[in-house]
Coordinates of N, CA and C in Angstrom, one line a residue:
M1 N -8.9 4.6 -8.7 CA -9.8 5.4 -8.0 C -10.6 6.3 -8.8
D2 N -12.2 5.7 -9.0 CA -12.9 6.5 -9.9 C -14.2 7.3 -9.2
E3 N -13.8 7.6 -7.7 CA -15.0 7.8 -7.2 C -14.8 9.3 -7.2
P4 N -15.9 10.3 -7.5 CA -15.7 11.8 -7.4 C -15.4 12.3 -6.2
I5 N -16.2 11.8 -5.0 CA -15.8 12.4 -3.7 C -14.7 12.2 -3.5
A6 N -13.8 11.1 -3.5 CA -12.5 10.9 -3.3 C -11.3 11.9 -4.1
I7 N -11.7 11.8 -5.5 CA -10.7 12.7 -6.2 C -10.8 14.0 -5.9
A8 N -12.3 14.6 -5.6 CA -12.2 15.8 -5.1 C -11.6 16.4 -4.0
F9 N -11.7 15.4 -2.8 CA -10.8 15.6 -1.8 C -9.5 15.5 -2.1
L10 N -8.9 14.7 -2.6 CA -7.4 14.6 -3.0 C -7.1 15.9 -3.8
Q11 N -7.7 16.3 -4.5 CA -7.4 17.5 -5.7 C -7.6 18.9 -4.6
S12 N -8.7 18.9 -3.5 CA -8.5 20.0 -2.6 C -7.2 20.2 -2.0
K13 N -6.4 19.0 -1.9 CA -5.2 18.7 -1.0 C -4.1 19.1 -2.2
G14 N -4.5 19.0 -3.3 CA -3.4 19.4 -4.4 C -2.5 17.8 -4.7
I15 N -3.3 16.6 -4.7 CA -2.8 15.4 -4.8 C -3.4 14.8 -6.1
L16 N -2.9 14.8 -7.0 CA -3.3 14.4 -8.3 C -3.9 13.0 -8.1
P17 N -4.9 12.3 -9.0 CA -5.3 10.9 -8.8 C -3.9 9.9 -9.4
E18 N -3.3 10.5 -9.9 CA -2.1 9.3 -10.7 C -1.3 9.6 -9.4
T19 N -1.0 10.6 -8.7 CA -0.1 10.4 -7.4 C -0.6 9.5 -6.4
A20 N -1.7 9.4 -6.3 CA -2.5 8.6 -4.9 C -2.4 7.2 -5.4
K21 N -2.4 6.8 -6.8 CA -2.2 5.5 -7.4 C -0.9 5.2 -7.0
R22 N 0.2 6.0 -7.5 CA 1.4 5.7 -7.3 C 1.9 5.5 -5.9
C23 N 1.1 6.1 -4.9 CA 1.5 6.1 -3.4 C 0.4 4.8 -2.8
H24 N -0.4 4.2 -3.6 CA -1.3 3.1 -3.1 C -2.4 3.6 -2.3
I25 N -2.6 4.9 -2.5 CA -4.0 5.3 -1.5 C -5.3 4.8 -2.4
G26 N -6.1 4.3 -1.5 CA -7.1 3.9 -2.2 C -8.5 4.4 -1.6
F27 N -9.8 3.9 -1.8 CA -11.0 4.5 -1.2 C -12.1 3.4 -0.9
D28 N -12.7 3.4 0.0 CA -13.6 2.6 0.5 C -14.9 3.5 0.9
K29 N -15.9 3.7 -0.1 CA -17.2 4.3 0.3 C -18.0 3.6 1.3
N30 N -17.7 2.2 1.8 CA -18.5 1.6 2.6 C -17.6 1.1 3.9
W31 N -16.7 2.0 4.2 CA -15.8 1.3 5.4 C -16.4 1.5 6.5
I32 N -16.2 0.5 7.5 CA -16.8 0.3 8.7 C -15.5 0.4 9.8
N33 N -15.5 1.1 10.6 CA -14.8 1.1 12.1 C -14.4 -0.3 12.5
P34 N -13.5 -0.9 12.5 CA -13.4 -2.1 13.0 C -13.8 -2.1 14.5
T35 N -13.6 -1.2 15.3 CA -13.7 -1.3 16.9 C -15.2 -1.1 16.9
I36 N -16.1 -0.5 16.1 CA -17.4 -0.3 16.3 C -18.1 -1.8 15.9
V37 N -17.4 -2.6 14.8 CA -17.8 -3.7 14.6 C -17.6 -4.8 15.6
K38 N -16.5 -4.6 16.4 CA -16.5 -5.6 17.4 C -17.3 -5.3 18.8
R39 N -17.6 -3.9 18.9 CA -18.6 -3.5 20.0 C -19.8 -4.1 19.6
C40 N -20.3 -4.0 18.3 CA -21.7 -4.5 17.9 C -21.9 -6.0 18.0
Q41 N -20.7 -6.7 17.7 CA -20.7 -8.3 17.9 C -20.8 -8.7 19.5
E42 N -19.9 -7.8 20.2 CA -20.0 -8.2 21.7 C -21.6 -7.9 22.1
S43 N -22.4 -6.7 22.0 CA -23.4 -6.3 22.2 C -24.3 -7.2 21.8
A44 N -24.6 -7.7 20.6 CA -25.3 -8.7 20.1 C -25.1 -10.1 20.9
S45 N -24.0 -10.4 20.9 CA -23.7 -11.7 22.0 C -24.3 -11.7 23.5
A46 N -24.3 -10.4 23.8 CA -24.5 -10.2 25.3 C -26.0 -9.9 25.5
F47 N -26.7 -9.2 24.5 CA -28.0 -8.8 24.5 C -29.2 -9.4 23.8
H48 N -28.5 -10.3 22.9 CA -29.4 -11.0 21.9 C -29.7 -9.8 20.8
S49 N -29.3 -8.8 20.7 CA -29.8 -7.7 19.9 C -29.1 -7.6 18.5
V50 N -29.7 -6.8 17.5 CA -28.9 -6.5 16.3 C -28.6 -5.5 16.2
C51 N -27.4 -5.3 16.0 CA -26.5 -4.0 15.9 C -25.9 -4.0 14.4
V52 N -26.3 -2.9 13.7 CA -25.6 -2.9 12.4 C -24.9 -1.3 12.4
P53 N -23.6 -1.7 11.9 CA -22.7 -0.2 12.2 C -22.9 0.4 10.8
T54 N -22.6 1.5 11.1 CA -22.7 2.5 9.7 C -21.7 2.7 8.8
P55 N -21.7 2.4 7.7 CA -20.6 2.3 6.6 C -20.3 4.0 6.5
M56 N -19.0 4.3 6.4 CA -18.7 5.5 6.2 C -17.4 5.7 5.0
S57 N -17.5 6.6 4.2 CA -16.3 6.9 3.1 C -15.3 7.2 3.5
R58 N -14.1 6.7 3.3 CA -12.7 7.0 3.6 C -11.6 6.5 2.5
L59 N -10.8 7.5 2.6 CA -9.6 6.9 2.1 C -8.9 6.1 2.7
I60 N -8.1 5.0 2.2 CA -7.5 4.1 2.7 C -6.0 4.0 2.2
I61 N -5.1 4.6 3.4 CA -3.7 5.1 3.3 C -2.9 3.5 3.7
P62 N -2.3 2.7 3.0 CA -1.7 1.6 3.6 C -0.2 2.1 4.3
I63 N 0.0 1.3 5.5 CA 1.1 1.5 6.1 C 2.1 0.3 5.8
S64 N 1.2 -0.9 6.0 CA 1.7 -2.2 6.0 C 0.6 -3.5 5.5
K65 N 1.3 -4.4 5.6 CA 0.5 -5.6 5.3 C -0.8 -5.5 6.1
N66 N -0.5 -5.2 7.3 CA -1.5 -5.5 8.2 C -2.2 -4.2 9.1
S67 N -1.9 -3.1 8.5 CA -2.0 -1.8 8.9 C -2.3 -0.8 7.9
Y68 N -3.3 0.2 8.3 CA -3.6 1.3 7.4 C -4.3 2.6 8.2
I69 N -4.2 3.6 7.4 CA -5.1 4.8 7.9 C -6.3 5.1 7.1
A70 N -7.5 5.2 8.0 CA -8.7 5.4 7.2 C -9.0 6.9 7.4
R71 N -8.9 7.6 6.2 CA -9.0 9.1 6.4 C -10.2 9.5 5.4
T72 N -11.2 10.3 6.6 CA -12.3 10.7 6.0 C -12.1 11.8 4.9
V73 N -13.3 11.9 4.1 CA -13.0 12.8 2.8 C -14.0 14.2 3.2
F74 N -14.6 14.0 4.4 CA -15.4 15.2 4.9 C -14.6 16.2 6.0
S75 N -14.6 17.5 5.5 CA -13.6 18.2 6.3 C -14.2 18.6 7.8
D76 N -15.6 18.3 8.0 CA -16.5 18.6 9.3 C -16.3 17.6 10.4
S77 N -15.3 16.5 10.0 CA -15.5 15.3 10.9 C -14.6 15.6 12.0
Q78 N -14.9 15.0 13.4 CA -14.1 15.4 14.5 C -12.9 14.3 14.6
A79 N -13.2 13.5 13.8 CA -12.1 12.3 13.9 C -11.8 12.0 12.7
P80 N -10.6 12.9 11.8 CA -10.5 12.4 10.6 C -9.6 11.2 10.1
Y81 N -8.6 11.1 11.2 CA -8.0 9.8 11.1 C -8.2 8.7 11.8
Y82 N -8.3 7.6 11.3 CA -8.4 6.1 12.3 C -7.2 5.4 11.6
N83 N -6.5 4.8 12.5 CA -5.3 3.8 12.3 C -5.8 2.6 12.7
V84 N -5.7 1.5 11.7 CA -6.1 0.2 11.9 C -4.5 -0.5 11.8
G85 N -4.7 -1.2 13.0 CA -3.3 -2.1 13.0 C -2.3 -1.1 13.7
H86 N -1.0 -1.5 13.7 CA 0.2 -0.7 14.4 C 0.6 0.4 13.4
A87 N 0.9 1.5 14.0 CA 1.5 2.5 13.4 C 2.8 2.4 12.8
G88 N 3.2 2.9 11.9 CA 4.4 2.7 11.2 C 4.6 3.9 10.3
L89 N 5.6 3.6 9.3 CA 6.3 4.8 8.5 C 5.3 4.4 7.1
F90 N 4.8 5.6 6.4 CA 4.2 5.5 5.0 C 5.4 5.7 4.0
L91 N 5.5 4.6 3.2 CA 6.2 4.3 2.1 C 7.8 4.3 2.6
P92 N 8.0 3.5 3.2 CA 9.4 3.4 3.8 C 10.4 2.8 2.7
D93 N 9.9 1.9 1.7 CA 10.7 1.3 0.4 C 11.4 2.2 -0.3
T94 N 11.0 3.4 -0.1 CA 11.7 4.4 -1.0 C 13.3 4.6 -0.3
L95 N 13.4 4.3 0.7 CA 14.8 4.5 1.2 C 15.7 3.8 0.3
Y96 N 15.3 2.5 -0.3 CA 16.0 1.6 -0.8 C 16.0 1.2 -2.4
N97 N 15.4 2.4 -3.0 CA 15.0 2.2 -4.5 C 16.5 2.6 -5.5
G98 N 17.7 3.1 -4.7 CA 18.6 3.3 -5.4 C 18.8 4.8 -5.9
Q99 N 17.9 5.8 -5.4 CA 18.1 7.2 -5.7 C 19.3 7.8 -4.6
K100 N 19.8 9.0 -5.0 CA 20.7 9.6 -4.4 C 19.9 10.2 -3.2
A101 N 18.7 10.6 -3.1 CA 18.0 11.3 -2.1 C 16.5 10.9 -1.9
V102 N 16.2 11.0 -0.3 CA 14.8 10.7 0.0 C 14.4 11.8 1.0
F103 N 13.2 12.4 0.5 CA 12.8 13.3 1.8 C 12.1 12.7 2.8
V104 N 12.4 13.3 4.1 CA 11.5 12.6 4.9 C 10.6 13.6 5.6
T105 N 9.2 13.4 5.5 CA 8.2 14.4 5.7 C 7.6 13.9 7.1
E106 N 6.7 14.6 7.5 CA 5.7 14.1 8.9 C 4.5 13.7 8.4
D107 N 3.6 14.2 7.9 CA 2.2 13.6 7.5 C 2.2 12.9 6.4
V108 N 1.1 12.1 6.4 CA 1.2 11.4 5.2 C 0.9 11.7 3.8
F109 N 0.3 13.0 3.9 CA -0.1 13.9 3.0 C 0.9 14.7 2.2
D110 N 2.1 14.8 3.2 CA 3.0 15.6 2.7 C 4.2 14.8 1.6
A111 N 4.2 13.6 1.9 CA 4.8 12.8 1.0 C 4.4 12.7 -0.5
P112 N 3.3 12.5 -0.9 CA 2.9 12.6 -2.3 C 3.0 13.9 -3.0
F113 N 3.3 15.0 -2.2 CA 3.6 16.4 -3.0 C 5.0 16.3 -3.4
V114 N 5.8 15.5 -2.7 CA 7.5 15.5 -3.2 C 7.3 14.4 -4.4
I115 N 6.4 13.5 -4.2 CA 6.6 12.6 -5.2 C 5.7 12.8 -6.4
Q116 N 5.0 13.8 -6.3 CA 4.2 14.2 -7.3 C 5.4 15.2 -8.2
C117 N 6.3 15.8 -7.7 CA 7.4 16.7 -8.4 C 8.2 15.7 -8.8
G118 N 8.2 14.4 -8.8 CA 9.1 13.2 -9.3 C 10.2 12.7 -8.6
E119 N 10.1 13.2 -7.2 CA 11.2 12.7 -6.5 C 10.6 11.6 -5.3
N120 N 11.6 11.1 -4.5 CA 11.4 10.1 -3.4 C 11.2 10.9 -2.4
A121 N 10.1 10.1 -1.6 CA 9.6 10.6 -0.1 C 9.1 9.8 0.7
L122 N 9.2 9.8 2.1 CA 8.7 8.7 2.9 C 7.7 10.0 3.8
A123 N 6.9 9.3 4.7 CA 6.5 10.0 5.8 C 6.5 9.1 7.4
L124 N 6.5 10.0 8.2 CA 6.7 9.3 9.5 C 5.6 9.0 10.0
N125 N 4.5 9.7 9.4 CA 3.1 9.5 10.1 C 3.0 9.9 11.5
S126 N 3.7 10.8 11.8 CA 3.7 11.4 13.2 C 5.0 11.5 13.8
T127 N 5.4 12.7 14.6 CA 6.7 12.8 14.8 C 7.1 11.4 15.9
G128 N 5.9 11.0 16.7 CA 6.2 9.8 17.6 C 6.7 8.6 16.9
N129 N 6.5 8.7 15.7 CA 7.1 7.3 15.2 C 8.6 7.4 14.5
M130 N 9.2 8.6 14.9 CA 10.7 8.7 14.4 C 11.4 7.5 14.8
A131 N 11.3 6.8 16.0 CA 12.0 5.8 16.5 C 11.6 4.5 15.6
F132 N 10.8 4.2 14.9 CA 10.6 3.5 13.9 C 11.6 3.6 12.8
L133 N 11.8 4.8 12.1 CA 12.7 5.1 11.0 C 14.2 4.8 11.6
V134 N 14.4 5.1 12.7 CA 15.8 5.0 13.3 C 16.0 3.5 13.5
D135 N 15.1 2.5 13.6 CA 15.1 1.0 13.9 C 15.4 0.4 12.7
L136 N 14.8 1.1 11.6 CA 14.8 0.6 10.3 C 16.2 0.8 9.8
L137 N 16.7 1.9 10.1 CA 17.9 2.3 9.6 C 19.3 1.6 10.2
Q138 N 18.8 1.1 11.5 CA 19.8 0.4 12.1 C 19.9 -1.1 11.6
K139 N 18.7 -1.3 11.3 CA 18.6 -2.9 10.8 C 19.2 -2.6 9.3
K140 N 18.7 -1.9 8.6 CA 19.0 -1.9 6.8 C 19.4 -0.2 6.5
P141 N 20.9 0.0 6.5 CA 21.0 1.2 6.4 C 20.8 1.6 5.0
T142 N 20.6 2.7 4.8 CA 20.2 3.4 3.2 C 21.4 4.0 2.8
K143 N 21.7 4.0 1.5 CA 22.6 4.6 0.9 C 22.4 6.0 0.1
A144 N 21.0 6.3 0.2 CA 20.7 7.7 -0.1 C 20.8 8.8 1.0
T145 N 20.9 9.9 0.5 CA 20.9 11.0 1.7 C 19.6 11.2 2.1
L146 N 19.2 11.5 3.4 CA 17.9 11.8 4.1 C 17.9 13.4 4.1
L147 N 16.7 13.8 3.2 CA 16.3 15.4 3.4 C 15.2 15.5 4.5
L148 N 15.4 16.0 5.5 CA 14.8 16.2 6.3 C 13.7 17.4 6.2
A149 N 12.2 17.1 6.0 CA 11.4 18.2 5.7 C 10.2 18.2 6.6
L150 N 10.3 18.3 7.9 CA 9.3 18.0 9.0 C 8.5 19.3 9.0
D151 N 7.6 19.3 9.7 CA 6.4 20.5 9.9 C 7.2 21.7 10.6
N152 N 6.7 23.0 10.2 CA 7.6 24.2 10.4 C 6.7 24.5 11.4
D153 N 6.9 23.8 13.0 CA 6.3 24.1 14.0 C 7.3 23.6 14.9
K154 N 6.9 23.6 16.3 CA 7.6 23.3 17.4 C 7.9 21.9 17.6
P155 N 6.9 21.0 17.5 CA 7.1 19.8 17.3 C 8.1 19.2 16.4
G156 N 7.8 19.9 15.0 CA 8.6 19.5 13.9 C 10.2 19.9 14.0
W157 N 10.3 20.7 14.6 CA 11.6 21.2 14.9 C 12.6 20.5 16.0
T158 N 11.8 20.3 16.9 CA 12.3 19.1 17.7 C 12.4 18.0 17.7
A159 N 11.4 17.4 16.8 CA 11.7 16.0 16.1 C 12.9 16.1 15.1
S160 N 12.8 17.1 14.4 CA 14.2 17.2 13.5 C 15.4 17.2 14.2
K161 N 15.6 18.0 15.2 CA 16.7 18.2 15.6 C 17.3 16.6 16.5
K162 N 16.0 15.9 17.0 CA 16.3 14.5 17.9 C 16.9 13.5 16.6
L163 N 16.1 13.6 15.3 CA 16.5 12.6 14.0 C 17.8 12.8 13.5
Q164 N 18.2 14.3 13.4 CA 19.7 14.5 13.2 C 20.7 13.8 14.0
Q165 N 20.4 14.0 15.4 CA 21.4 13.3 16.3 C 21.5 11.8 16.1
E166 N 20.3 11.3 16.0 CA 20.4 9.8 15.6 C 20.8 9.5 14.3
L167 N 20.7 10.0 13.4 CA 21.3 9.7 12.1 C 23.0 9.9 12.0
K168 N 23.5 11.0 13.0 CA 24.8 11.2 12.9 C 25.4 9.9 13.8
L169 N 24.7 9.5 14.7 CA 25.2 8.4 15.3 C 25.2 7.2 14.4
L170 N 24.5 6.9 13.4 CA 24.2 6.1 12.5 C 25.0 6.0 11.6
D171 N 25.7 7.3 11.5 CA 26.3 7.7 9.9 C 25.7 7.4 8.9
I172 N 24.6 8.2 8.7 CA 23.4 8.1 8.0 C 23.5 9.5 7.3
P173 N 23.9 9.9 6.1 CA 23.9 11.3 5.3 C 22.8 12.0 5.5
F174 N 22.6 13.2 6.0 CA 21.4 13.9 5.7 C 21.7 15.1 5.5
Q175 N 20.7 16.0 5.3 CA 20.6 17.7 5.2 C 19.3 18.0 5.6
V176 N 19.0 19.3 6.0 CA 17.7 19.9 6.3 C 17.0 20.5 5.0
A177 N 15.8 19.9 4.8 CA 15.2 20.8 3.5 C 14.0 21.5 3.9
Y178 N 14.1 22.8 3.7 CA 13.1 23.5 4.0 C 12.1 23.7 3.0
L179 N 11.0 22.5 2.9 CA 10.2 22.7 2.0 C 8.5 23.3 2.4
S180 N 8.6 23.4 3.6 CA 7.3 24.3 4.2 C 7.2 25.7 4.0
G181 N 8.6 26.4 4.0 CA 8.8 28.0 3.4 C 8.3 28.4 4.8
E182 N 7.3 29.5 4.6 CA 6.6 30.2 5.6 C 5.4 29.6 6.2
Y183 N 5.2 28.4 5.5 CA 3.9 28.0 6.1 C 4.0 26.6 7.1
K184 N 3.2 26.1 7.3 CA 3.1 24.9 8.7 C 3.9 23.7 8.0
D185 N 3.5 23.2 7.0 CA 4.0 22.1 6.3 C 4.0 22.3 4.8
P186 N 4.9 21.2 4.2 CA 4.5 21.0 2.9 C 3.6 20.9 2.3
N187 N 2.4 20.4 3.0 CA 1.2 20.3 2.3 C 0.4 21.8 2.1
E188 N 0.7 22.6 2.9 CA 0.1 24.0 2.9 C 0.7 24.7 2.3
H189 N 2.4 24.6 2.1 CA 3.1 25.5 1.1 C 2.4 24.9 -0.4
L190 N 2.6 23.7 -0.7 CA 2.1 23.5 -2.3 C 0.7 23.9 -2.6
Q191 N -0.3 24.0 -1.6 CA -1.5 24.3 -1.8 C -1.6 26.1 -1.9
K192 N -0.8 26.7 -1.2 CA -0.8 28.2 -1.2 C 0.2 28.6 -2.4
D193 N 1.1 28.0 -2.6 CA 2.4 28.4 -3.6 C 2.9 27.3 -4.6
E194 N 2.2 26.6 -5.3 CA 2.8 25.4 -5.9 C 4.1 25.6 -6.8
V195 N 4.3 26.7 -7.3 CA 5.4 27.1 -7.9 C 6.7 27.4 -6.8
E196 N 6.5 28.0 -5.7 CA 7.7 28.0 -4.6 C 7.9 26.8 -4.3
F197 N 6.9 25.7 -4.1 CA 7.0 24.7 -3.7 C 8.1 23.8 -4.4
K198 N 7.7 23.7 -5.7 CA 8.7 22.9 -6.5 C 9.9 23.5 -6.7
K199 N 9.9 24.8 -6.3 CA 11.6 25.3 -6.4 C 12.2 25.2 -5.1
A200 N 11.4 24.7 -4.0 CA 12.1 24.2 -2.8 C 12.5 22.9 -2.8
V201 N 11.8 22.2 -3.6 CA 12.2 20.7 -3.7 C 13.3 20.6 -4.5
K202 N 13.3 21.2 -5.9 CA 14.3 21.2 -6.8 C 15.7 21.9 -5.8
S203 N 15.7 22.9 -5.1 CA 16.9 23.4 -4.4 C 17.5 22.7 -3.5
A204 N 16.7 21.9 -2.9 CA 16.9 20.9 -1.8 C 17.7 19.9 -2.4
L205 N 17.4 19.4 -3.6 CA 18.2 18.1 -4.4 C 19.5 18.7 -4.9
E206 N 19.4 19.9 -5.2 CA 20.7 20.5 -5.9 C 21.8 20.6 -4.8
N207 N 21.3 20.8 -3.6 CA 22.3 21.1 -2.6 C 22.8 19.8 -1.9
V208 N 22.3 18.7 -2.5 CA 22.9 17.2 -1.7 C 24.5 17.1 -2.2
V209 N 25.1 16.9 -1.0 CA 26.2 16.8 -1.0 C 26.7 15.3 -1.1
S210 N 27.3 15.1 -2.2 CA 28.0 13.7 -2.4 C 28.8 13.2 -1.3
F211 N 28.5 12.0 -1.0 CA 29.3 11.2 0.1 C 30.1 10.1 -0.5

């Protein structure tokens, strides 16, 4: 990724280019919304007119072979995220790389911060996707201890409690990791106080109980 606008956006979030590369985050300066493309095709067919969609600059965050998130690099956008394909987990393969612990975050921009600290993380990509993680673990359990680091707000607390109940039923080891500190999420914590964020990551790992 060598586009200045994309690099500047990532850096404003606290994400280094090498971290973005490790997380397979790309950039398309000529991305076109697939829904708009379809509407243009239908309009052209029905009214015999020419419809030219407007390209947009977007970060491309892969979710699976057939789905991804297109994230605007402009802060004033009214629709910063656009999901293409089915929703799903971000970086779920980290569950099976042989490490003793994997952080579970909420937003796709939270996981890279943990990875930037040299550790393992995945993102639910919305609390509504918690069932995807549970389903994956039912089919393929992990040997890693899950460190739950969801957002520091009511939806995050609620999802964390539900996830803890599900993990107990699956007999998957877990602990709650407080990576957000006094902030809303790990993203904000790192941007506000990178030193304390790294301490929180280290502390959570030091407290992992061996099973």
